[in-house]
Tab-separated table of C-alpha atoms and ligand atoms in Angstrom:
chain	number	residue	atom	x	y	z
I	1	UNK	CA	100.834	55.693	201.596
I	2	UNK	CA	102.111	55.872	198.155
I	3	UNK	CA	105.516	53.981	197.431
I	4	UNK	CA	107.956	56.969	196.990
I	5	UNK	CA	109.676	58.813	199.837
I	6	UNK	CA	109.292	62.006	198.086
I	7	UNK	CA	105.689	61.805	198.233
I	8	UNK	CA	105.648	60.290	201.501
I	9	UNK	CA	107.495	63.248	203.088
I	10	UNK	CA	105.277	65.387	201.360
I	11	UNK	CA	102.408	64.040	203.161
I	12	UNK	CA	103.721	64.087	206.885
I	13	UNK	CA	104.949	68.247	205.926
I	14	UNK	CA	101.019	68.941	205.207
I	15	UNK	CA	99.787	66.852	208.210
I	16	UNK	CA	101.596	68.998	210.440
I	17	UNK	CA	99.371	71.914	209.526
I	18	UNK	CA	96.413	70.211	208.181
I	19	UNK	CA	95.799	66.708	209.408
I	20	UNK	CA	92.528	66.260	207.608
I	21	UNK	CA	93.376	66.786	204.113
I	22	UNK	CA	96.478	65.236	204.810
I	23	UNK	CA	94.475	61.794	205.799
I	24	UNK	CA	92.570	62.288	202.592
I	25	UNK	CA	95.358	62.684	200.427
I	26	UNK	CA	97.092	59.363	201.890
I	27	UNK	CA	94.084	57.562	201.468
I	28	UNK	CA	94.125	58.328	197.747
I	29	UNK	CA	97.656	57.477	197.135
I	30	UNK	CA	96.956	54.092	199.020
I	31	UNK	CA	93.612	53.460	196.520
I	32	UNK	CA	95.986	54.685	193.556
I	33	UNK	CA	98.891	52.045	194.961
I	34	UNK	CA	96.413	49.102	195.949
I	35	UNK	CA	94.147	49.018	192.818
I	36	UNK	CA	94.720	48.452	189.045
I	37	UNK	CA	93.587	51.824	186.892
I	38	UNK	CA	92.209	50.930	183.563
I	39	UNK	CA	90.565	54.634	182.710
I	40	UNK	CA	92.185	55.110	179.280
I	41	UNK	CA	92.544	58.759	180.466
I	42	UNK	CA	94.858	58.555	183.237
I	43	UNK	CA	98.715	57.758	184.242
I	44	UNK	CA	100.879	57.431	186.838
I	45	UNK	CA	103.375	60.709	186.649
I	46	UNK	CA	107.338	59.986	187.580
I	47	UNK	CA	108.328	61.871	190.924
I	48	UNK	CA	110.149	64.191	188.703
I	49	UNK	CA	107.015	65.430	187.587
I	50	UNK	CA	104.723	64.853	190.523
I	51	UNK	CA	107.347	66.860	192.669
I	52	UNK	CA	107.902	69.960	189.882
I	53	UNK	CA	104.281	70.494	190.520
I	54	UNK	CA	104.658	71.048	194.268
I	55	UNK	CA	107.291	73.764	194.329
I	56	UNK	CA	107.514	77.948	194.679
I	57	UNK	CA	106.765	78.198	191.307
I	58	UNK	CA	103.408	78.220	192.591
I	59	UNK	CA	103.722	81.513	194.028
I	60	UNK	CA	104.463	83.749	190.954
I	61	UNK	CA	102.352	85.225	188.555
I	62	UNK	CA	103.606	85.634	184.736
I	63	UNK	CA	101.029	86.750	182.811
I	64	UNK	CA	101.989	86.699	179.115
I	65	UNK	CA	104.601	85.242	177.241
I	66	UNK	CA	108.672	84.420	177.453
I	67	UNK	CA	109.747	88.013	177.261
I	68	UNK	CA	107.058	89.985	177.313
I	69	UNK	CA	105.402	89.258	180.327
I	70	UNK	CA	102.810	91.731	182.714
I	71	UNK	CA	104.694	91.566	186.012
I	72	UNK	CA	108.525	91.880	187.311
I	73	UNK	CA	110.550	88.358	188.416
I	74	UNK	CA	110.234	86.466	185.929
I	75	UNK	CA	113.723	86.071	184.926
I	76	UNK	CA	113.542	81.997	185.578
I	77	UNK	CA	110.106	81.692	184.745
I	78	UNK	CA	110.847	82.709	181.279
I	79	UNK	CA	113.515	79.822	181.154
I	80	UNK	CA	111.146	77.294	182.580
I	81	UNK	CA	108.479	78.118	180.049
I	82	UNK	CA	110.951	78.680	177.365
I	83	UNK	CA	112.488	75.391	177.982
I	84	UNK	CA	108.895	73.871	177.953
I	85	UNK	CA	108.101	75.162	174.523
I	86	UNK	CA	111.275	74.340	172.678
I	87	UNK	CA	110.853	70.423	174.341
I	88	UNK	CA	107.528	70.485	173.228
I	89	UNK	CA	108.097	71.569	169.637
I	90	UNK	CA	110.813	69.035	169.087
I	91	UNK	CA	108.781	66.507	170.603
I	92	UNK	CA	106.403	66.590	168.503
I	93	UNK	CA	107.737	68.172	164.747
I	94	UNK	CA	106.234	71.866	165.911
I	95	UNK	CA	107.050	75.042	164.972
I	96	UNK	CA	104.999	76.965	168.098
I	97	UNK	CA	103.925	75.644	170.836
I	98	UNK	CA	101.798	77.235	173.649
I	99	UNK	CA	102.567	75.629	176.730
I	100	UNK	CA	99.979	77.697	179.098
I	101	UNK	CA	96.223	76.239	178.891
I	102	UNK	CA	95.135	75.198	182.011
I	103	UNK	CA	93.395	71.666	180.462
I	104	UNK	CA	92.914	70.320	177.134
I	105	UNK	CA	89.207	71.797	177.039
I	106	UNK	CA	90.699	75.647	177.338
I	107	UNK	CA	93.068	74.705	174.434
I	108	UNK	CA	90.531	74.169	172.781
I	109	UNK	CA	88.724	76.605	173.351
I	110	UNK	CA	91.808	78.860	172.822
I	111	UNK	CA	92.302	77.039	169.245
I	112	UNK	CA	88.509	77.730	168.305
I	113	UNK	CA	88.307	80.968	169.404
I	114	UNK	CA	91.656	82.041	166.799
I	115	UNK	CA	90.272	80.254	164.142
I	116	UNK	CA	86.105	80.863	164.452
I	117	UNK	CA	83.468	83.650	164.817
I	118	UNK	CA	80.736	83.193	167.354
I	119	UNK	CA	78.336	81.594	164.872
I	120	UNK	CA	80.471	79.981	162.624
I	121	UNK	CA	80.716	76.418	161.920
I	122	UNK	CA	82.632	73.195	162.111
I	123	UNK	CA	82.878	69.680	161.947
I	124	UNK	CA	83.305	67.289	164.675
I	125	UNK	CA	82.661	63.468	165.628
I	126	UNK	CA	79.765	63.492	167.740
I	127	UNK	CA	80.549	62.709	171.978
I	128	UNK	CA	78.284	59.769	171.802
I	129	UNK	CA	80.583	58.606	169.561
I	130	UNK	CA	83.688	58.554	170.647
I	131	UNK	CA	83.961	62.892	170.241
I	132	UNK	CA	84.585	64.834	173.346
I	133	UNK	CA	82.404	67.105	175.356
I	134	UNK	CA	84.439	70.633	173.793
I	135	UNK	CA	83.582	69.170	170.421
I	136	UNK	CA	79.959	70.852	170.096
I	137	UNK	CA	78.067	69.591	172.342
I	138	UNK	CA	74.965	71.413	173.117
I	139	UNK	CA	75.687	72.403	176.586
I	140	UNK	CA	79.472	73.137	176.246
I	141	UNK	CA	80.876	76.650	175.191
I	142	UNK	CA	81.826	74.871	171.820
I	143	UNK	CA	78.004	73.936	170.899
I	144	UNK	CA	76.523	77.326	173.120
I	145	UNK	CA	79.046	80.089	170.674
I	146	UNK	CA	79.610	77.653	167.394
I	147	UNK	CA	77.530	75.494	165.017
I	148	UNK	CA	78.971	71.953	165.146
I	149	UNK	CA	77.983	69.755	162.159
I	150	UNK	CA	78.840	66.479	162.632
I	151	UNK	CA	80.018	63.941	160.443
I	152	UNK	CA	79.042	59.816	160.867
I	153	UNK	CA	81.094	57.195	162.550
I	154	UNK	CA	79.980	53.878	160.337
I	155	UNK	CA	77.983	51.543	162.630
I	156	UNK	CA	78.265	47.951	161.711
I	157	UNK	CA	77.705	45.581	164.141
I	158	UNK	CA	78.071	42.465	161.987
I	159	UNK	CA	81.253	43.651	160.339
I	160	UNK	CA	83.198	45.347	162.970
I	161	UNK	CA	86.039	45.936	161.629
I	162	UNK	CA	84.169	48.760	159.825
I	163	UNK	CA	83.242	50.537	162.725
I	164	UNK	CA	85.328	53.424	162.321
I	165	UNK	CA	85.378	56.897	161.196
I	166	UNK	CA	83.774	56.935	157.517
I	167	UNK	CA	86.025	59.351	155.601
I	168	UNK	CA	83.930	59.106	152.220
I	169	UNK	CA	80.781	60.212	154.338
I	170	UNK	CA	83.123	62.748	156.172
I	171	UNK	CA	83.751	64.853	153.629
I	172	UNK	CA	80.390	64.748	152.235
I	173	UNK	CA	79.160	66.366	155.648
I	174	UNK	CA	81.889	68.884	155.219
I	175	UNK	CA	81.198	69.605	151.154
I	176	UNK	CA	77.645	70.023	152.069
I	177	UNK	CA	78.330	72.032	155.035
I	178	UNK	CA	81.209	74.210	154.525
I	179	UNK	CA	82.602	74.550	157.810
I	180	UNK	CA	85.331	76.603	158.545
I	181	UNK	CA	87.119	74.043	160.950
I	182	UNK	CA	87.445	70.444	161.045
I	183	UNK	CA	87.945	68.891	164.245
I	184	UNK	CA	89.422	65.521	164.487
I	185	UNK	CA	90.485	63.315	167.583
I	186	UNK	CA	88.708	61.539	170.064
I	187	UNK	CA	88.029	60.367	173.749
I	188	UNK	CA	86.776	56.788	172.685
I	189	UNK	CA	88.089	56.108	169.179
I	190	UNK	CA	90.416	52.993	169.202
I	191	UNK	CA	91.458	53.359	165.505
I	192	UNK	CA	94.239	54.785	164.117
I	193	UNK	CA	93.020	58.252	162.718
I	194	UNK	CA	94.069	59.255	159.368
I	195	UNK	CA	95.370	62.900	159.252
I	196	UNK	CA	96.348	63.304	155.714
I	197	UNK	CA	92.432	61.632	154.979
I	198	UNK	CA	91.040	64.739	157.204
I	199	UNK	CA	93.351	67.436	155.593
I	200	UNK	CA	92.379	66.533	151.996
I	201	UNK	CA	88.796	66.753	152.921
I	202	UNK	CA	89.631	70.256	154.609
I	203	UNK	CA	91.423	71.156	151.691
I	204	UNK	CA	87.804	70.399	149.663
I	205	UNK	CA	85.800	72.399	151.535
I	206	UNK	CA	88.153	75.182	152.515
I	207	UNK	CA	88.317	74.407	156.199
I	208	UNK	CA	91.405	74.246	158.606
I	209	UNK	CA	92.317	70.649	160.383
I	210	UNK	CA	92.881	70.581	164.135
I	211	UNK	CA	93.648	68.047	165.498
I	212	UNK	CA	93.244	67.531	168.986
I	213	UNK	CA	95.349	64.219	170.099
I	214	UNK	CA	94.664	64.741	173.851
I	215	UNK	CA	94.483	60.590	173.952
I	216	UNK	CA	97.130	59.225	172.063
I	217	UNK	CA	99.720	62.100	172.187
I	218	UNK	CA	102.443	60.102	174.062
I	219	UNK	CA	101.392	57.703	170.968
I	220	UNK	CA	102.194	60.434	168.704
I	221	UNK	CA	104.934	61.430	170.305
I	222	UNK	CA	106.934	58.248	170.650
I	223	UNK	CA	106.345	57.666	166.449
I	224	UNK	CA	103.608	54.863	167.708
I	225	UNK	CA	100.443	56.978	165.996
I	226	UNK	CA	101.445	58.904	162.917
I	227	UNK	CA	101.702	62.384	163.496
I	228	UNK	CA	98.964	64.964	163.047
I	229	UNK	CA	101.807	67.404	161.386
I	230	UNK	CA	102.324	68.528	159.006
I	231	UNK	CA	98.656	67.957	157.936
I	232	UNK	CA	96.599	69.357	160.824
I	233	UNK	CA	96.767	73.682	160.795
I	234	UNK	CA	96.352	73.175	165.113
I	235	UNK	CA	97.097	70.371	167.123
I	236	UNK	CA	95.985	70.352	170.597
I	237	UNK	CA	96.335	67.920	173.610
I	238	UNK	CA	96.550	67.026	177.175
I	239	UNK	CA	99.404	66.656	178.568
I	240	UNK	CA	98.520	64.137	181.362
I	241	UNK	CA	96.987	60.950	179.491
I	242	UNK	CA	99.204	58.954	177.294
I	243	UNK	CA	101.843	61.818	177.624
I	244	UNK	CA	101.867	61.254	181.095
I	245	UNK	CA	102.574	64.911	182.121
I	246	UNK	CA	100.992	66.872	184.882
I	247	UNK	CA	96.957	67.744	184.050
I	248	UNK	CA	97.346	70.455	181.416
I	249	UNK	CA	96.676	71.444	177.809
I	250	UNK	CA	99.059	72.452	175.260
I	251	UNK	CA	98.172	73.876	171.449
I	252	UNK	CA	100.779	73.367	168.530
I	253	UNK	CA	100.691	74.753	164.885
I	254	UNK	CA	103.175	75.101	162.219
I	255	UNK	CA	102.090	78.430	161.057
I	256	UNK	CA	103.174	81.639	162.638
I	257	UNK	CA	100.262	83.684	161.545
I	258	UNK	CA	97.893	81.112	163.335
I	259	UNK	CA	100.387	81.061	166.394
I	260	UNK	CA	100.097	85.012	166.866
I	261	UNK	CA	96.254	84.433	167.086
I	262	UNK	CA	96.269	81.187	169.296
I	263	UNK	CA	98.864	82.799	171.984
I	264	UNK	CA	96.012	85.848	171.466
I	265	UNK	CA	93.170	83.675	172.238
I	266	UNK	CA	94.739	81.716	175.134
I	267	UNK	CA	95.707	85.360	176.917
I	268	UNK	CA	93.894	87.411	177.731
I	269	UNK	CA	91.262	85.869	175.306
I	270	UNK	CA	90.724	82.703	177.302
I	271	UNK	CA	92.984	82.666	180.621
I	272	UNK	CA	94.700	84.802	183.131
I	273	UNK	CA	97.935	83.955	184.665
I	274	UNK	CA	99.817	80.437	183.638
I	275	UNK	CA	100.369	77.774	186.362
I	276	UNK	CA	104.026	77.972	186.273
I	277	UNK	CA	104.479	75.364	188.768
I	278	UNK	CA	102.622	73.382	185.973
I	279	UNK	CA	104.069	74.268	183.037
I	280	UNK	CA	107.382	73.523	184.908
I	281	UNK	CA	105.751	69.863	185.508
I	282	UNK	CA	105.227	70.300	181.431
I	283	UNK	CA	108.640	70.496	180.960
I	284	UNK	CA	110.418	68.040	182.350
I	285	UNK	CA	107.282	65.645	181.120
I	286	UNK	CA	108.453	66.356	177.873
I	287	UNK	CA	112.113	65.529	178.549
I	288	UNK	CA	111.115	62.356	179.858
I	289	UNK	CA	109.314	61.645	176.565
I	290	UNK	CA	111.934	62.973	174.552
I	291	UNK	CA	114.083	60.179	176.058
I	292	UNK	CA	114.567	56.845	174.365
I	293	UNK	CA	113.173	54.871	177.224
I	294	UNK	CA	109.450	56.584	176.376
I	295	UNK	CA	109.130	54.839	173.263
I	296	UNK	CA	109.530	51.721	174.540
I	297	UNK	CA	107.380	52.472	177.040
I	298	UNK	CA	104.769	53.904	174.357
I	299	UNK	CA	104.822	50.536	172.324
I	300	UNK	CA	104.097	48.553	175.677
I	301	UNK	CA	100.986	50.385	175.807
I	302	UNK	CA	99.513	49.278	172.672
I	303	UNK	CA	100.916	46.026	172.983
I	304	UNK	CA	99.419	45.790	176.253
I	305	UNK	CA	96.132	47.154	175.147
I	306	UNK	CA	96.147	44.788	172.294
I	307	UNK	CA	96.746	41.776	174.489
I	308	UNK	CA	94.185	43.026	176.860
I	309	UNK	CA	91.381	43.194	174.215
I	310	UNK	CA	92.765	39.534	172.931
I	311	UNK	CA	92.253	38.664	176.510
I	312	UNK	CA	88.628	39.893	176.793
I	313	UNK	CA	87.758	38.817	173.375
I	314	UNK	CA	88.831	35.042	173.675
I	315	UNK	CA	86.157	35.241	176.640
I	316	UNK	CA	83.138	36.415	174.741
I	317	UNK	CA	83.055	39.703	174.889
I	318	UNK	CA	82.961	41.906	171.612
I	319	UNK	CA	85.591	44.739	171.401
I	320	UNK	CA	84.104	47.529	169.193
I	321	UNK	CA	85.710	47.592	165.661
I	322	UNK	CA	87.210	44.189	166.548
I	323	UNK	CA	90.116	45.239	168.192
I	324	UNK	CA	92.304	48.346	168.706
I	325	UNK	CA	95.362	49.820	167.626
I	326	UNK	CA	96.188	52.426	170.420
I	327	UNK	CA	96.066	52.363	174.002
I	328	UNK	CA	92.300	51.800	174.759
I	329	UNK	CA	89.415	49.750	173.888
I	330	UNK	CA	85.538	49.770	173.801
I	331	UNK	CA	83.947	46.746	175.195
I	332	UNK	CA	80.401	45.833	174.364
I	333	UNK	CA	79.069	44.021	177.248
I	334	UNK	CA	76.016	42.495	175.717
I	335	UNK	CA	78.092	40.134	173.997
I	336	UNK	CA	78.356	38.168	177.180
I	337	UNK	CA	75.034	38.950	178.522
I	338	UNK	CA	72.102	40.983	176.972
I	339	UNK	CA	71.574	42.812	180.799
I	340	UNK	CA	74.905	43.754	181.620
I	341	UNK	CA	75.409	47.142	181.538
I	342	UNK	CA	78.778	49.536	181.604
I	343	UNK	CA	77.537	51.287	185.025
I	344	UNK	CA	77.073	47.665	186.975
I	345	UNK	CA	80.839	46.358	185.114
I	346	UNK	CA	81.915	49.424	186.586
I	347	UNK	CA	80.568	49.235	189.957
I	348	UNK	CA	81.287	45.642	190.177
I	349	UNK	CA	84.816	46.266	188.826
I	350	UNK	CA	85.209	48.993	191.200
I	351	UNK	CA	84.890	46.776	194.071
I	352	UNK	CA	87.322	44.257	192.837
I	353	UNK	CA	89.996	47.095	192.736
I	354	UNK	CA	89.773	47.836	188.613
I	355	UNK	CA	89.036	50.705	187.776
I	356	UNK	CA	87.391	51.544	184.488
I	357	UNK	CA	84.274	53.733	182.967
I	358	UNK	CA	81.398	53.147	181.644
I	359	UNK	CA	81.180	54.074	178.180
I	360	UNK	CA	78.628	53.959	175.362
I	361	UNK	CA	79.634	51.803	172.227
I	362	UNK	CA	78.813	52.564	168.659
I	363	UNK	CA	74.861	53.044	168.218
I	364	UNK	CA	74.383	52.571	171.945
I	365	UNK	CA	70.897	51.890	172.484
I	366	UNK	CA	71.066	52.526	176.133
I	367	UNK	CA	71.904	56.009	177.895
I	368	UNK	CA	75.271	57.765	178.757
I	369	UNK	CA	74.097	56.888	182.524
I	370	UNK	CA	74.052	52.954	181.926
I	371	UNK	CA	75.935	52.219	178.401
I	372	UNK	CA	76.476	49.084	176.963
I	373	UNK	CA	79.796	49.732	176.877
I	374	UNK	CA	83.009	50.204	179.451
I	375	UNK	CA	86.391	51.713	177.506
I	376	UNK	CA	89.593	49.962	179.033
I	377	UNK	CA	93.005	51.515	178.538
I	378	UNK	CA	96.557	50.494	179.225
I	379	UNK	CA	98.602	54.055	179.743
I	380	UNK	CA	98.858	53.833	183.823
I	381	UNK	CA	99.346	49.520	184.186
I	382	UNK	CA	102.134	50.428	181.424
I	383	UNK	CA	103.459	52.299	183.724
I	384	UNK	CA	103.188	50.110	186.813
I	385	UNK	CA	105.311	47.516	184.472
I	386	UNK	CA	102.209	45.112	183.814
I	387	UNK	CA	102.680	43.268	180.487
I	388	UNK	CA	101.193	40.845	178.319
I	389	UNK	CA	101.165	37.724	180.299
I	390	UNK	CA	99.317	40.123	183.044
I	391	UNK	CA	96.867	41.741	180.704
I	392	UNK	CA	95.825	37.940	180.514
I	393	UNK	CA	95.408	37.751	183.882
I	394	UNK	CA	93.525	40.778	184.293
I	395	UNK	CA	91.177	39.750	181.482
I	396	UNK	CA	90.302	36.458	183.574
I	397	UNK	CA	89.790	38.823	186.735
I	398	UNK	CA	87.412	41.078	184.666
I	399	UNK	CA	85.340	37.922	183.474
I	400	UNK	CA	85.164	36.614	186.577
I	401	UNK	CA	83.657	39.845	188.541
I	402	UNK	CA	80.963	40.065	185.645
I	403	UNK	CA	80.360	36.583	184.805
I	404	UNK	CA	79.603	37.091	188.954
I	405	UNK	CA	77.967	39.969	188.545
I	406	UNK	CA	79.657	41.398	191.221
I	407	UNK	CA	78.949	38.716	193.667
I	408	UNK	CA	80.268	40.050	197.065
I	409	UNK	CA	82.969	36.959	197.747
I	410	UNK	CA	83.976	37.000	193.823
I	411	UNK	CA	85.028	40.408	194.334
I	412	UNK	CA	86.852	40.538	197.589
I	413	UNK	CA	88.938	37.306	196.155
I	414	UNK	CA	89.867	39.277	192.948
I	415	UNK	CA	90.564	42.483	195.332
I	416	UNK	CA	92.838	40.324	197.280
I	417	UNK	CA	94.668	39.347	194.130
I	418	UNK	CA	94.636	42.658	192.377
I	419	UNK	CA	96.236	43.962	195.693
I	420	UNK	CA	98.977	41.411	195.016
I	421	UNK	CA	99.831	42.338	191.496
I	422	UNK	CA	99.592	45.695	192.445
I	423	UNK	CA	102.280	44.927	195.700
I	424	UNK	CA	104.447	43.550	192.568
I	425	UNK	CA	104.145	46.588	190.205
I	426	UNK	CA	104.568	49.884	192.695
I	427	UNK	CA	103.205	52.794	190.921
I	428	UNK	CA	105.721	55.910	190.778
I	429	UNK	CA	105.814	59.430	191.970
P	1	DSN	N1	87.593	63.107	180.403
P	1	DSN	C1	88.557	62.692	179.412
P	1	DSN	C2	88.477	61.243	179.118
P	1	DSN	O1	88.296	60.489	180.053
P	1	DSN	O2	88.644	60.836	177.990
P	1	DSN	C3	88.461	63.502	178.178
P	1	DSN	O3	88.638	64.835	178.506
């Protein structure tokens, strides 16, 4: 049962007309409660949020925008989304702000389809390394209706620290290739990303920047990442990963010509009706962040994530580009032993109650389905209230369950303790 009585209630109202799902949804919170979750991707939302989500808001439909919408009653919905796009844009430095796609995938799909032809092309990191699935690849709508050219990330595995994106090589892709759009961001990058590097080499080749910040936005928000504005034409994110929002996208631009076309794109281009239950989730997400208390809790992160990969590293294992400077971190197993791969860590992690991915490292030789690799990321224990002296403990329990590998009594004694720290630290919402 999760720890807050909101939620709790919540729970017993369903049972009473749907006992199964009910079960299933208390058997989540308890995993969520009872185990430690390292996916760089995912948070722990306040009750403020969790609860916006579950209210009438649900029942309306608003198509279109504040003011100009498709159906009647939507005196407060206007307000709600209104609100959420004025907290948005001074959260992050904006001058519009579309509060409506459904995930960060549809905003950017939303942002491509304002800014490219079917055919046209653009520049992206690869997924493999560190890019993200809307990003071109093959068998997304990005790589079926676009042509992605993609520029290198520098492989180096005797000089780490060099392992990062290679701007010179960058804009040689993009002078040679002339795309209309540069995409920059990542899923799996652990490196601070140089916007005003990207918009000069867009500036070359005649291209517009997005960038699309889904990861590190509550970073970016809190002043811990520099800011993608006013260098990137389009920013889009997530609201739900570092931002620690409800599961959403949002797109953000500084230029009203590009706004009219995004807001365009998004509806009817791209989506029907807004979640308005979400968008008022959105909202007060972004008046939590606002608050002084989120950049505190933002600079945890990294320092948690730092002290995490300190943790792992002083225990043999390699962290990809030697370290990190946001919230998550790529570790390359075969530094501790040539066989280990991310999908046994995982497993084996998994059953010791941390939860993490599997992820491929920089010039992986193995396949997305094993990896080499598992990315670790600090947003959610932040949360909890883990800090440094507990990343260090965690790092032991990680070494332990793969220096093991994943020995049955190893991992039900680190389960056992994870369940305590987690007792210690009661998750929110
Ligand atoms: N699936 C997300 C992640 O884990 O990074 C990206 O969309």
């Amino acid at each position: 049962m999760p720890a807050d009585a909101a939620s709790q209630a919540n729970i017993e109202l369903i049972r009473k007309s749907d006992p199964a799902i009910a079960d299933l949804i208390a058997a989540e919170a308890g995993r969520q409660e009872t185990t430690l979750e390292l996916i760089a991707s995912e948070n722990h939302v306040s009750s403020a949020v969790m609860h916006a989500m579950g209210t009438c808001l649900t029942n309306k439909y608003a198509e279109g925008y504040p003011g100009a919408r498709y159906y009647g009653g939507c005196e407060f919905h206007d307000r709600i989304e209104q609100t959420a796009i004025d907290r948005a844009c001074r959260l992050f430095g904006a001058k519009f702000a579309n509060v409506q796609p459904h995930s960060g995938a549809q905003a950017n799909m939303a942002a491509m389809m304002a800014t490219l032809n079917p055919g046209d092309s653009f520049a992206s990191l690869v997924l493999k390394d560190g890019g993200h699935l809307s990003h071109g690849m093959k068998i997304n709508f990005s790589g079926i209706f676009y042509k992605p050219v993609h520029y290198p990330l520098h492989y180096d595995k005797a000089h780490p620290e060099l392992e990062r994106i290679d701007y010179d090589a960058a804009m040689k892709v993009c002078m040679e290739h002339r795309p209309k759009l540069i995409m920059c961001g990542y899923s799996a990058y652990p490196r601070i990303i140089d916007f005003k590097r990207f918009r000069e080499i867009a500036d070359a080749c005649g291209a517009l920047l997005m960038a699309d910040i889904a990861h590190i936005a509550g970073l970016v928000a809190a002043g811990v990442h520099p800011s993608p504005f006013p260098h990137a034409h389009i920013v889009t994110t997530t609201t739900h990963k570092t931002l620690r929002g409800p599961r959403g996208g949002l797109i953000m631009t500084g230029d009203e010509d590009l706004a009219r076309k995004i807001n365009k794109s998004l509806f009817p281009g791209v989506q029907g009706g807004p979640l308005m239950h979400i968008i008022a989730a959105k909202a007060v997400a972004f008046g939590e962040a606002l608050r002084p208390e989120f950049k505190d809790y933002a600079r945890r992160v990294v320092v948690n994530a730092r002290a995490l990969a300190a943790g792992l590293g002083k225990r043999g294992y390699r962290i990809t580009s030697g370290g990190t400077d946001n919230h998550l971190m790529l570790v390359d197993l075969r530094t501790k032993s040539e066989e280990l791969t991310g999908q046994d860590a995982e497993t084996w992690l998994g059953t010791a109650g941390i939860v993490c991915n599997k992820n491929g490292i920089p010039d992986d030789p193995r396949p997305p389905k094993f990896t080499s690799g598992v990315r670790l990321g600090s947003p959610a224990v932040t949360t909890r209230g883990l800090g440094e002296p507990e990343m260090d403990v965690v790092a032991a329990w990680i070494d332990k369950v793969l220096t093991a590998r994943g020995d049955a009594g190893v991992c039900e004694g680190v389960r056992r303790e994870v369940g305590g720290m987690c007792a210690k630290f009661p998750m929110p919402g």
